[in-house]
Short mmCIF file of C-alpha atoms and ligand atoms in Angstrom, two decimals:
data_model
loop_
_atom_site.label_atom_id
_atom_site.label_comp_id
_atom_site.label_asym_id
_atom_site.label_seq_id
_atom_site.Cartn_x
_atom_site.Cartn_y
_atom_site.Cartn_z
CA UNK F 1 108.20 -196.27 -32.96
CA UNK F 2 110.39 -197.00 -29.93
CA UNK F 3 112.26 -200.29 -29.66
CA UNK F 4 109.88 -202.92 -28.29
CA UNK F 5 112.17 -205.95 -28.31
CA UNK F 6 112.28 -205.88 -24.49
CA UNK F 7 108.69 -207.17 -24.47
CA UNK F 8 110.06 -210.57 -25.42
CA UNK F 9 112.24 -210.80 -22.33
CA UNK F 10 111.20 -213.61 -19.98
CA UNK F 11 109.83 -211.14 -17.42
CA UNK F 12 106.60 -210.76 -19.40
CA UNK F 13 103.53 -212.88 -20.13
CA UNK F 14 101.30 -212.63 -23.21
CA UNK F 15 98.83 -210.57 -21.15
CA UNK F 16 101.53 -207.90 -20.71
CA UNK F 17 102.22 -207.78 -24.45
CA UNK F 18 98.49 -207.43 -25.17
CA UNK F 19 98.20 -204.65 -22.58
CA UNK F 20 101.21 -202.85 -24.04
CA UNK F 21 99.87 -203.03 -27.61
CA UNK F 22 96.46 -201.72 -26.54
CA UNK F 23 97.98 -198.85 -24.55
CA UNK F 24 100.36 -197.94 -27.38
CA UNK F 25 97.38 -197.65 -29.76
CA UNK F 26 95.44 -195.61 -27.20
CA UNK F 27 98.38 -193.30 -26.56
CA UNK F 28 98.94 -192.70 -30.29
CA UNK F 29 95.27 -191.75 -30.64
CA UNK F 30 94.88 -189.70 -27.45
CA UNK F 31 98.18 -188.19 -26.38
CA UNK F 32 99.42 -186.30 -29.41
CA UNK F 33 99.91 -182.56 -28.90
CA UNK F 34 97.81 -182.31 -25.74
CA UNK F 35 97.56 -178.76 -24.38
CA UNK F 36 99.13 -178.52 -20.91
CA UNK F 37 98.38 -174.88 -20.15
CA UNK F 38 95.86 -175.76 -17.41
CA UNK F 39 97.60 -178.59 -15.55
CA UNK F 40 94.74 -179.21 -13.10
CA UNK F 41 92.23 -179.61 -15.88
CA UNK F 42 94.48 -181.70 -18.10
CA UNK F 43 95.20 -184.08 -15.19
CA UNK F 44 91.49 -184.38 -14.38
CA UNK F 45 90.79 -185.17 -18.02
CA UNK F 46 93.58 -187.75 -18.20
CA UNK F 47 92.14 -189.53 -15.15
CA UNK F 48 88.68 -189.63 -16.76
CA UNK F 49 90.05 -190.85 -20.10
CA UNK F 50 92.41 -193.45 -18.60
CA UNK F 51 89.54 -194.67 -16.41
CA UNK F 52 87.13 -194.98 -19.32
CA UNK F 53 89.74 -196.82 -21.38
CA UNK F 54 90.17 -199.32 -18.54
CA UNK F 55 93.84 -198.63 -17.77
CA UNK F 56 93.24 -197.39 -14.21
CA UNK F 57 92.00 -200.89 -13.29
CA UNK F 58 95.69 -201.72 -12.90
CA UNK F 59 96.30 -199.05 -10.23
CA UNK F 60 94.43 -200.82 -7.42
CA UNK F 61 93.14 -204.25 -6.51
CA UNK F 62 89.60 -205.27 -7.49
CA UNK F 63 87.59 -205.28 -4.23
CA UNK F 64 85.14 -207.81 -5.71
CA UNK F 65 87.87 -210.32 -6.50
CA UNK F 66 89.57 -211.91 -3.47
CA UNK F 67 92.43 -213.15 -5.70
CA UNK F 68 93.18 -209.69 -7.12
CA UNK F 69 96.71 -208.30 -6.59
CA UNK F 70 98.70 -205.35 -7.88
CA UNK F 71 100.64 -206.51 -10.94
CA UNK F 72 103.82 -204.45 -10.80
CA UNK F 73 104.89 -205.37 -14.35
CA UNK F 74 101.63 -203.95 -15.70
CA UNK F 75 102.06 -200.81 -13.60
CA UNK F 76 105.60 -200.40 -14.94
CA UNK F 77 104.68 -201.09 -18.56
CA UNK F 78 101.87 -198.56 -18.40
CA UNK F 79 104.04 -195.91 -16.75
CA UNK F 80 106.89 -196.45 -19.20
CA UNK F 81 104.56 -196.17 -22.19
CA UNK F 82 102.63 -193.14 -20.92
CA UNK F 83 105.85 -191.34 -19.90
CA UNK F 84 107.25 -191.92 -23.40
CA UNK F 85 104.19 -190.17 -24.85
CA UNK F 86 103.25 -187.57 -22.22
CA UNK F 87 104.67 -186.95 -18.73
CA UNK F 88 101.41 -185.59 -17.36
CA UNK F 89 99.44 -188.63 -18.53
CA UNK F 90 101.97 -190.78 -16.68
CA UNK F 91 101.60 -188.57 -13.61
CA UNK F 92 97.79 -188.85 -13.65
CA UNK F 93 98.02 -192.64 -13.90
CA UNK F 94 100.77 -193.01 -11.29
CA UNK F 95 99.02 -190.99 -8.60
CA UNK F 96 95.88 -193.13 -8.79
CA UNK F 97 98.09 -196.03 -7.71
CA UNK F 98 100.28 -194.28 -5.13
CA UNK F 99 97.28 -192.50 -3.59
CA UNK F 100 95.33 -195.72 -3.07
CA UNK F 101 98.22 -198.17 -2.58
CA UNK F 102 97.69 -198.27 1.17
CA UNK F 103 93.98 -199.03 0.68
CA UNK F 104 94.77 -201.84 -1.78
CA UNK F 105 97.37 -203.37 0.53
CA UNK F 106 95.97 -202.68 4.02
CA UNK F 107 92.34 -201.52 3.67
CA UNK F 108 89.34 -203.28 5.17
CA UNK F 109 86.72 -204.69 2.77
CA UNK F 110 84.59 -201.62 3.44
CA UNK F 111 87.43 -199.15 2.84
CA UNK F 112 88.32 -200.93 -0.40
CA UNK F 113 84.79 -201.08 -1.73
CA UNK F 114 84.12 -197.44 -0.85
CA UNK F 115 87.07 -195.92 -2.72
CA UNK F 116 88.70 -198.33 -5.16
CA UNK F 117 85.82 -198.79 -7.65
CA UNK F 118 85.77 -195.00 -8.06
CA UNK F 119 89.54 -194.49 -8.43
CA UNK F 120 89.82 -197.50 -10.80
CA UNK F 121 87.08 -196.04 -12.99
CA UNK F 122 88.55 -192.53 -13.05
CA UNK F 123 85.61 -191.15 -11.06
CA UNK F 124 87.71 -190.10 -8.05
CA UNK F 125 91.27 -188.76 -7.85
CA UNK F 126 93.66 -189.85 -5.10
CA UNK F 127 96.80 -188.50 -3.38
CA UNK F 128 99.50 -189.70 -0.98
CA UNK F 129 100.34 -187.28 1.85
CA UNK F 130 103.52 -188.28 3.67
CA UNK F 131 106.03 -185.41 3.33
CA UNK F 132 105.97 -182.51 5.79
CA UNK F 133 107.70 -179.13 5.73
CA UNK F 134 110.19 -180.42 8.32
CA UNK F 135 110.53 -184.04 7.16
CA UNK F 136 110.89 -185.35 3.61
CA UNK F 137 113.60 -188.01 3.42
CA UNK F 138 113.43 -188.25 7.21
CA UNK F 139 109.90 -189.72 7.38
CA UNK F 140 110.38 -191.06 10.91
CA UNK F 141 110.51 -187.48 12.16
CA UNK F 142 107.01 -186.58 10.95
CA UNK F 143 105.25 -184.33 13.44
CA UNK F 144 101.65 -184.14 12.25
CA UNK F 145 99.37 -185.58 14.96
CA UNK F 146 96.20 -187.67 15.06
CA UNK F 147 94.80 -187.69 18.59
CA UNK F 148 91.99 -190.04 19.58
CA UNK F 149 89.42 -187.77 21.27
CA UNK F 150 85.82 -188.78 22.05
CA UNK F 151 85.90 -191.69 19.60
CA UNK F 152 87.31 -189.69 16.67
CA UNK F 153 90.80 -188.96 15.37
CA UNK F 154 91.63 -185.26 15.36
CA UNK F 155 94.29 -184.32 12.80
CA UNK F 156 96.58 -181.32 13.22
CA UNK F 157 99.64 -180.39 11.16
CA UNK F 158 100.87 -179.82 7.61
CA UNK F 159 101.82 -181.92 4.60
CA UNK F 160 103.72 -180.48 1.66
CA UNK F 161 104.79 -181.37 -1.88
CA UNK F 162 101.60 -183.38 -2.20
CA UNK F 163 100.93 -184.36 -5.79
CA UNK F 164 97.28 -183.97 -6.81
CA UNK F 165 96.61 -181.75 -3.78
CA UNK F 166 93.88 -179.41 -4.91
CA UNK F 167 92.29 -181.82 -7.37
CA UNK F 168 92.20 -185.01 -5.26
CA UNK F 169 88.99 -186.44 -3.82
CA UNK F 170 90.80 -188.62 -1.28
CA UNK F 171 94.14 -188.53 0.54
CA UNK F 172 96.13 -191.23 2.30
CA UNK F 173 97.55 -189.26 5.23
CA UNK F 174 100.27 -190.27 7.70
CA UNK F 175 100.21 -188.83 11.23
CA UNK F 176 101.56 -189.51 14.69
CA UNK F 177 99.07 -191.34 16.94
CA UNK F 178 101.23 -192.19 19.88
CA UNK F 179 104.14 -191.12 21.96
CA UNK F 180 106.34 -193.87 20.56
CA UNK F 181 109.44 -192.27 19.05
CA UNK F 182 110.37 -192.10 15.38
CA UNK F 183 108.84 -194.56 12.97
CA UNK F 184 106.91 -196.43 15.67
CA UNK F 185 104.29 -193.77 16.43
CA UNK F 186 102.96 -193.21 12.90
CA UNK F 187 99.57 -194.30 11.58
CA UNK F 188 97.84 -194.05 8.18
CA UNK F 189 94.39 -192.65 7.48
CA UNK F 190 91.96 -192.16 4.62
CA UNK F 191 90.83 -188.54 4.49
CA UNK F 192 88.19 -187.28 2.06
CA UNK F 193 89.17 -183.97 0.44
CA UNK F 194 85.97 -182.22 1.59
CA UNK F 195 86.60 -183.02 5.27
CA UNK F 196 86.13 -179.94 7.48
CA UNK F 197 89.51 -178.78 8.81
CA UNK F 198 91.50 -179.74 5.68
CA UNK F 199 92.61 -176.84 3.47
CA UNK F 200 95.07 -176.13 0.65
CA UNK F 201 97.32 -173.35 1.93
CA UNK F 202 99.85 -173.05 -0.90
CA UNK F 203 100.08 -174.20 -4.49
CA UNK F 204 103.65 -175.11 -5.54
CA UNK F 205 105.02 -174.33 -9.00
CA UNK F 206 107.81 -176.49 -10.39
CA UNK F 207 109.97 -176.69 -13.52
CA UNK F 208 107.65 -179.40 -14.90
CA UNK F 209 104.24 -178.19 -13.66
CA UNK F 210 101.69 -180.58 -12.22
CA UNK F 211 99.13 -180.22 -9.40
CA UNK F 212 101.18 -179.85 -6.19
CA UNK F 213 100.34 -178.15 -2.91
CA UNK F 214 100.82 -177.79 0.83
CA UNK F 215 97.94 -179.01 2.99
CA UNK F 216 96.97 -177.85 6.46
CA UNK F 217 94.90 -179.90 8.91
CA UNK F 218 93.31 -177.90 11.75
CA UNK F 219 91.24 -179.93 14.21
CA UNK F 220 90.19 -182.11 11.28
CA UNK F 221 87.95 -184.81 12.83
CA UNK F 222 87.74 -188.18 11.10
CA UNK F 223 86.08 -191.41 12.26
CA UNK F 224 88.12 -194.31 13.63
CA UNK F 225 87.01 -196.29 10.55
CA UNK F 226 89.38 -194.05 8.54
CA UNK F 227 92.40 -195.76 10.16
CA UNK F 228 94.32 -197.99 7.73
CA UNK F 229 95.70 -201.15 9.31
CA UNK F 230 96.50 -200.84 13.00
CA UNK F 231 97.45 -197.78 15.00
CA UNK F 232 101.26 -197.51 14.86
CA UNK F 233 101.52 -199.32 11.50
CA UNK F 234 101.91 -196.12 9.47
CA UNK F 235 105.63 -196.38 8.76
CA UNK F 236 105.32 -200.01 7.70
CA UNK F 237 102.37 -199.10 5.46
CA UNK F 238 104.23 -196.19 3.84
CA UNK F 239 107.30 -198.35 3.17
CA UNK F 240 105.21 -201.22 1.77
CA UNK F 241 103.46 -198.85 -0.63
CA UNK F 242 106.78 -197.35 -1.72
CA UNK F 243 108.19 -200.86 -2.12
CA UNK F 244 105.59 -201.47 -4.85
CA UNK F 245 105.54 -198.05 -6.48
CA UNK F 246 109.25 -197.22 -6.44
CA UNK F 247 109.87 -199.58 -9.37
CA UNK F 248 107.22 -197.67 -11.29
CA UNK F 249 109.19 -194.42 -10.87
CA UNK F 250 112.08 -196.26 -12.51
CA UNK F 251 109.69 -197.24 -15.30
CA UNK F 252 108.61 -193.64 -15.87
CA UNK F 253 112.25 -192.55 -16.05
CA UNK F 254 112.83 -195.36 -18.55
CA UNK F 255 109.95 -194.01 -20.66
CA UNK F 256 111.51 -190.54 -20.70
CA UNK F 257 114.89 -192.03 -21.62
CA UNK F 258 113.44 -194.17 -24.41
CA UNK F 259 111.69 -191.12 -25.87
CA UNK F 260 114.90 -189.09 -25.63
CA UNK F 261 116.78 -191.83 -27.50
CA UNK F 262 114.13 -191.85 -30.25
CA UNK F 263 114.29 -188.08 -30.53
CA UNK F 264 118.09 -188.25 -30.73
CA UNK F 265 117.90 -190.89 -33.47
CA UNK F 266 115.40 -188.83 -35.47
CA UNK F 267 117.52 -185.72 -35.12
CA UNK F 268 120.87 -187.34 -35.83
CA UNK F 269 119.64 -189.15 -38.94
CA UNK F 270 118.00 -186.04 -40.44
CA UNK F 271 120.24 -183.12 -39.47
CA UNK F 272 122.84 -182.37 -42.16
CA UNK F 273 126.32 -181.38 -41.09
CA UNK F 274 129.58 -181.24 -43.07
CA UNK F 275 127.87 -182.84 -46.10
CA UNK F 276 126.58 -185.82 -44.16
CA UNK F 277 124.03 -186.48 -41.41
CA UNK F 278 124.97 -186.13 -37.75
CA UNK F 279 124.70 -189.87 -37.23
CA UNK F 280 127.62 -190.45 -39.64
CA UNK F 281 129.98 -188.82 -37.14
CA UNK F 282 131.47 -191.55 -34.99
CA UNK F 283 131.39 -189.43 -31.85
CA UNK F 284 127.64 -189.07 -32.31
CA UNK F 285 127.38 -192.85 -32.69
CA UNK F 286 129.24 -193.08 -29.39
CA UNK F 287 126.54 -190.97 -27.73
CA UNK F 288 123.78 -193.08 -29.25
CA UNK F 289 125.49 -196.28 -28.07
CA UNK F 290 125.82 -194.93 -24.51
CA UNK F 291 122.14 -193.97 -24.51
CA UNK F 292 121.03 -197.37 -25.83
CA UNK F 293 123.05 -199.22 -23.16
CA UNK F 294 121.56 -197.00 -20.42
CA UNK F 295 118.04 -197.65 -21.67
CA UNK F 296 118.44 -201.43 -21.81
CA UNK F 297 120.22 -201.62 -18.44
CA UNK F 298 117.46 -199.50 -16.86
CA UNK F 299 114.81 -201.73 -18.38
CA UNK F 300 116.54 -204.86 -17.06
CA UNK F 301 116.71 -203.49 -13.49
CA UNK F 302 113.17 -202.10 -13.60
CA UNK F 303 111.48 -205.22 -14.89
CA UNK F 304 113.65 -207.48 -12.70
CA UNK F 305 112.26 -205.61 -9.67
CA UNK F 306 108.68 -205.73 -10.95
CA UNK F 307 108.88 -209.41 -11.87
CA UNK F 308 110.42 -210.30 -8.47
CA UNK F 309 107.45 -208.71 -6.69
CA UNK F 310 104.90 -210.33 -9.00
CA UNK F 311 106.29 -213.84 -8.56
CA UNK F 312 106.05 -213.57 -4.80
CA UNK F 313 109.06 -211.86 -3.22
CA UNK F 314 107.69 -210.47 0.07
CA UNK F 315 109.84 -207.32 -0.17
CA UNK F 316 111.89 -205.99 -3.08
CA UNK F 317 113.53 -203.04 -1.32
CA UNK F 318 116.98 -203.71 -2.80
CA UNK F 319 115.77 -204.43 -6.33
CA UNK F 320 113.39 -201.45 -6.36
CA UNK F 321 116.04 -199.11 -4.95
CA UNK F 322 118.56 -200.25 -7.58
CA UNK F 323 116.00 -199.77 -10.35
CA UNK F 324 114.98 -196.31 -9.16
CA UNK F 325 118.51 -195.10 -8.54
CA UNK F 326 119.90 -196.34 -11.85
CA UNK F 327 116.96 -195.55 -14.14
CA UNK F 328 116.41 -192.02 -12.90
CA UNK F 329 120.10 -191.09 -12.90
CA UNK F 330 120.70 -192.65 -16.33
CA UNK F 331 117.55 -191.07 -17.79
CA UNK F 332 118.86 -187.67 -16.73
CA UNK F 333 122.08 -188.36 -18.66
CA UNK F 334 120.26 -189.80 -21.69
CA UNK F 335 117.94 -186.79 -21.87
CA UNK F 336 120.90 -184.44 -21.52
CA UNK F 337 122.70 -186.17 -24.40
CA UNK F 338 119.54 -185.87 -26.53
CA UNK F 339 119.38 -182.14 -25.78
CA UNK F 340 123.05 -181.82 -26.77
CA UNK F 341 122.49 -183.60 -30.11
CA UNK F 342 119.65 -181.17 -30.88
CA UNK F 343 121.95 -178.15 -30.54
CA UNK F 344 120.05 -174.88 -30.08
CA UNK F 345 116.72 -176.59 -30.78
CA UNK F 346 117.36 -178.72 -27.70
CA UNK F 347 116.89 -175.82 -25.31
CA UNK F 348 114.08 -174.14 -27.20
CA UNK F 349 110.95 -173.97 -25.05
CA UNK F 350 108.30 -176.46 -26.05
CA UNK F 351 110.47 -178.97 -27.94
CA UNK F 352 110.11 -182.57 -26.79
CA UNK F 353 113.69 -182.86 -25.50
CA UNK F 354 113.38 -179.58 -23.59
CA UNK F 355 110.22 -180.94 -21.94
CA UNK F 356 111.92 -184.21 -21.07
CA UNK F 357 114.86 -182.26 -19.60
CA UNK F 358 112.50 -180.53 -17.15
CA UNK F 359 110.32 -183.58 -16.49
CA UNK F 360 113.04 -186.04 -15.51
CA UNK F 361 114.61 -183.93 -12.75
CA UNK F 362 112.12 -184.46 -9.92
CA UNK F 363 112.19 -188.25 -10.27
CA UNK F 364 115.69 -188.26 -8.75
CA UNK F 365 114.23 -186.63 -5.63
CA UNK F 366 110.75 -187.94 -4.87
CA UNK F 367 109.83 -191.36 -3.43
CA UNK F 368 113.30 -191.46 -1.92
CA UNK F 369 116.14 -189.30 -3.29
CA UNK F 370 119.07 -191.00 -5.02
CA UNK F 371 121.22 -190.67 -1.88
CA UNK F 372 118.54 -192.47 0.16
CA UNK F 373 118.37 -195.30 -2.42
CA UNK F 374 122.13 -195.74 -2.04
CA UNK F 375 121.73 -196.19 1.72
CA UNK F 376 119.02 -198.82 1.18
CA UNK F 377 121.15 -200.69 -1.36
CA UNK F 378 124.28 -200.60 0.81
CA UNK F 379 122.44 -201.86 3.91
CA UNK F 380 120.65 -204.63 2.01
CA UNK F 381 123.89 -205.67 0.36
CA UNK F 382 125.59 -205.92 3.76
CA UNK F 383 122.66 -207.94 5.15
CA UNK F 384 122.88 -210.37 2.22
CA UNK F 385 126.66 -210.66 2.69
CA UNK F 386 126.30 -211.35 6.43
CA UNK F 387 123.59 -213.96 5.78
CA UNK F 388 125.70 -215.77 3.18
CA UNK F 389 128.78 -215.63 5.41
CA UNK F 390 126.79 -217.05 8.36
CA UNK F 391 125.28 -219.81 6.22
CA UNK F 392 128.70 -220.76 4.82
CA UNK F 393 130.08 -220.90 8.38
CA UNK F 394 127.23 -223.11 9.59
CA UNK F 395 127.60 -225.43 6.55
CA UNK F 396 131.34 -225.70 7.29
CA UNK F 397 130.74 -226.51 10.95
CA UNK F 398 128.06 -229.12 10.03
CA UNK F 399 130.50 -230.78 7.60
CA UNK F 400 133.34 -230.95 10.14
C1 FAD M 1 107.58 -183.06 -7.91
C2 FAD M 1 107.45 -183.66 -6.54
C3 FAD M 1 106.32 -184.42 -6.22
C4 FAD M 1 106.18 -184.93 -4.91
N1 FAD M 1 105.03 -185.63 -4.58
C5 FAD M 1 104.87 -186.07 -3.31
C6 FAD M 1 103.66 -186.73 -2.92
O1 FAD M 1 102.74 -186.94 -3.73
N2 FAD M 1 103.52 -187.11 -1.61
C7 FAD M 1 104.50 -186.91 -0.70
O2 FAD M 1 104.31 -187.27 0.46
N3 FAD M 1 105.67 -186.29 -1.04
C8 FAD M 1 105.87 -185.88 -2.32
N4 FAD M 1 107.04 -185.23 -2.67
C9 FAD M 1 108.05 -184.99 -1.66
C10 FAD M 1 109.29 -185.84 -1.85
O3 FAD M 1 109.03 -187.18 -1.52
C11 FAD M 1 110.41 -185.20 -1.02
O4 FAD M 1 110.74 -183.97 -1.66
C12 FAD M 1 111.62 -186.09 -0.90
O5 FAD M 1 111.36 -187.19 -0.09
C13 FAD M 1 112.81 -185.32 -0.33
O6 FAD M 1 112.45 -184.66 0.85
P1 FAD M 1 112.79 -183.11 1.05
O7 FAD M 1 112.33 -182.36 -0.14
O8 FAD M 1 112.27 -182.71 2.36
O9 FAD M 1 114.37 -183.05 1.03
P2 FAD M 1 115.33 -183.40 2.29
O10 FAD M 1 114.81 -184.55 3.04
O11 FAD M 1 115.62 -182.14 3.00
O12 FAD M 1 116.62 -183.88 1.51
C14 FAD M 1 117.37 -182.98 0.68
C15 FAD M 1 118.46 -183.75 0.00
O13 FAD M 1 119.38 -184.24 0.95
C16 FAD M 1 119.92 -185.47 0.53
N5 FAD M 1 119.67 -186.47 1.56
C17 FAD M 1 118.53 -186.67 2.27
N6 FAD M 1 118.68 -187.67 3.16
C18 FAD M 1 119.96 -188.10 3.02
C19 FAD M 1 120.72 -189.10 3.67
N7 FAD M 1 120.19 -189.87 4.63
N8 FAD M 1 122.02 -189.26 3.28
C20 FAD M 1 122.54 -188.50 2.31
N9 FAD M 1 121.87 -187.53 1.67
C21 FAD M 1 120.58 -187.33 2.01
C22 FAD M 1 119.22 -185.82 -0.79
O14 FAD M 1 120.04 -185.42 -1.87
C23 FAD M 1 117.98 -184.98 -0.75
O15 FAD M 1 117.50 -184.68 -2.05
C24 FAD M 1 107.20 -184.72 -3.97
C25 FAD M 1 108.34 -183.98 -4.31
C26 FAD M 1 108.47 -183.45 -5.58
C27 FAD M 1 109.71 -182.65 -5.91
#
């Protein structure tokens, strides 16, 4: 059983501890040795099971409850726990949130009540379609268009690297509605998967397989009621959604790291070497100590970001970027150390540490690559420095 002492940190309420205990029990009962040979089918099944068990309720707001909000600590706790047990279960959960985040945050009452009850129950699968073949990190240069013609939006262009593409029932799609340059001309839309003019043109295989594909929109006509927020708000909507869900990527990385640490502890306390167990070697203890510090520091940054959002911070760009940058980079190192401590078994296909080694890699790239997080952190740090310098100067001039 992984260390759970972090649950007593002041970031959490009793409701979080209850949720965590229930999910842990569910994961023990449902996620042991699941067969991943058909990733589409296993993801569909995870969505159904997580929906039936009630965990997908946390991925979107409740359209029948005006006070309902996204609780980022719950999202993070669930992602961390699922990732520790099974990366694909975490993926299935995470995409229900990312795919509908824009509806939760910016949807009309009708948009919310049409889609969210289904995605929260595991009866519909969602996806988030922002990246294009020519623009990933550089979102402001998206070229897909949505032209208003005869009272309908007509979508043309491509989206790629779209998780759940091929199994999703609904996509949040970002496209250019105006001539305004860069970020200003983007808008967000809800597009049902069976819309005429939307097709899957290429499935993408990766080192840790999950449903991924390139989409093509050819004269795909959708009603104006599919627009999320206002025309031109697309960039703001995308960034607001990422602001919430970026911390949850950090949480998933933390789950992988925590599992890697557990695997390393099991291995190093059972593997005999030179008449003792591996753990008795001080250099091995050094590795374990480094891993434990990385895990706790990642948890502190992740749950600091989540807690900040939940207690009312309007934006947590800096906190979320720090959490994602640190947790994903550290998890890569922790997993690598766990592989090393397993020796040859560490690179044998199908072992848990080998799986973690493949699963962690993409998290350093998607929802803003590490380099992009560094830019966010540096700019926010400078802004904070300038604000504190200006306020100190004005206090000094008021006092004189
Ligand atoms: C497994 C997986 C799942 C994904 N799921 C989705 C999804 O569901 N929906 C979706 O819309 N997209 C998704 N993506 C796409 C993902 O968000 C992009 O891959 C990511 O934003 C990087 O874009 P890119 O691949 O075009 O790389 P590029 O933008 O070409 O960047 C390449 C590299 O350049 C560096 N770099 C980029 N910008 C800067 C900069 N300003 N300064 C310094 N260095 C920089 C980074 O190291 C980056 O990794 C997914 C990707 C993967 C791998």
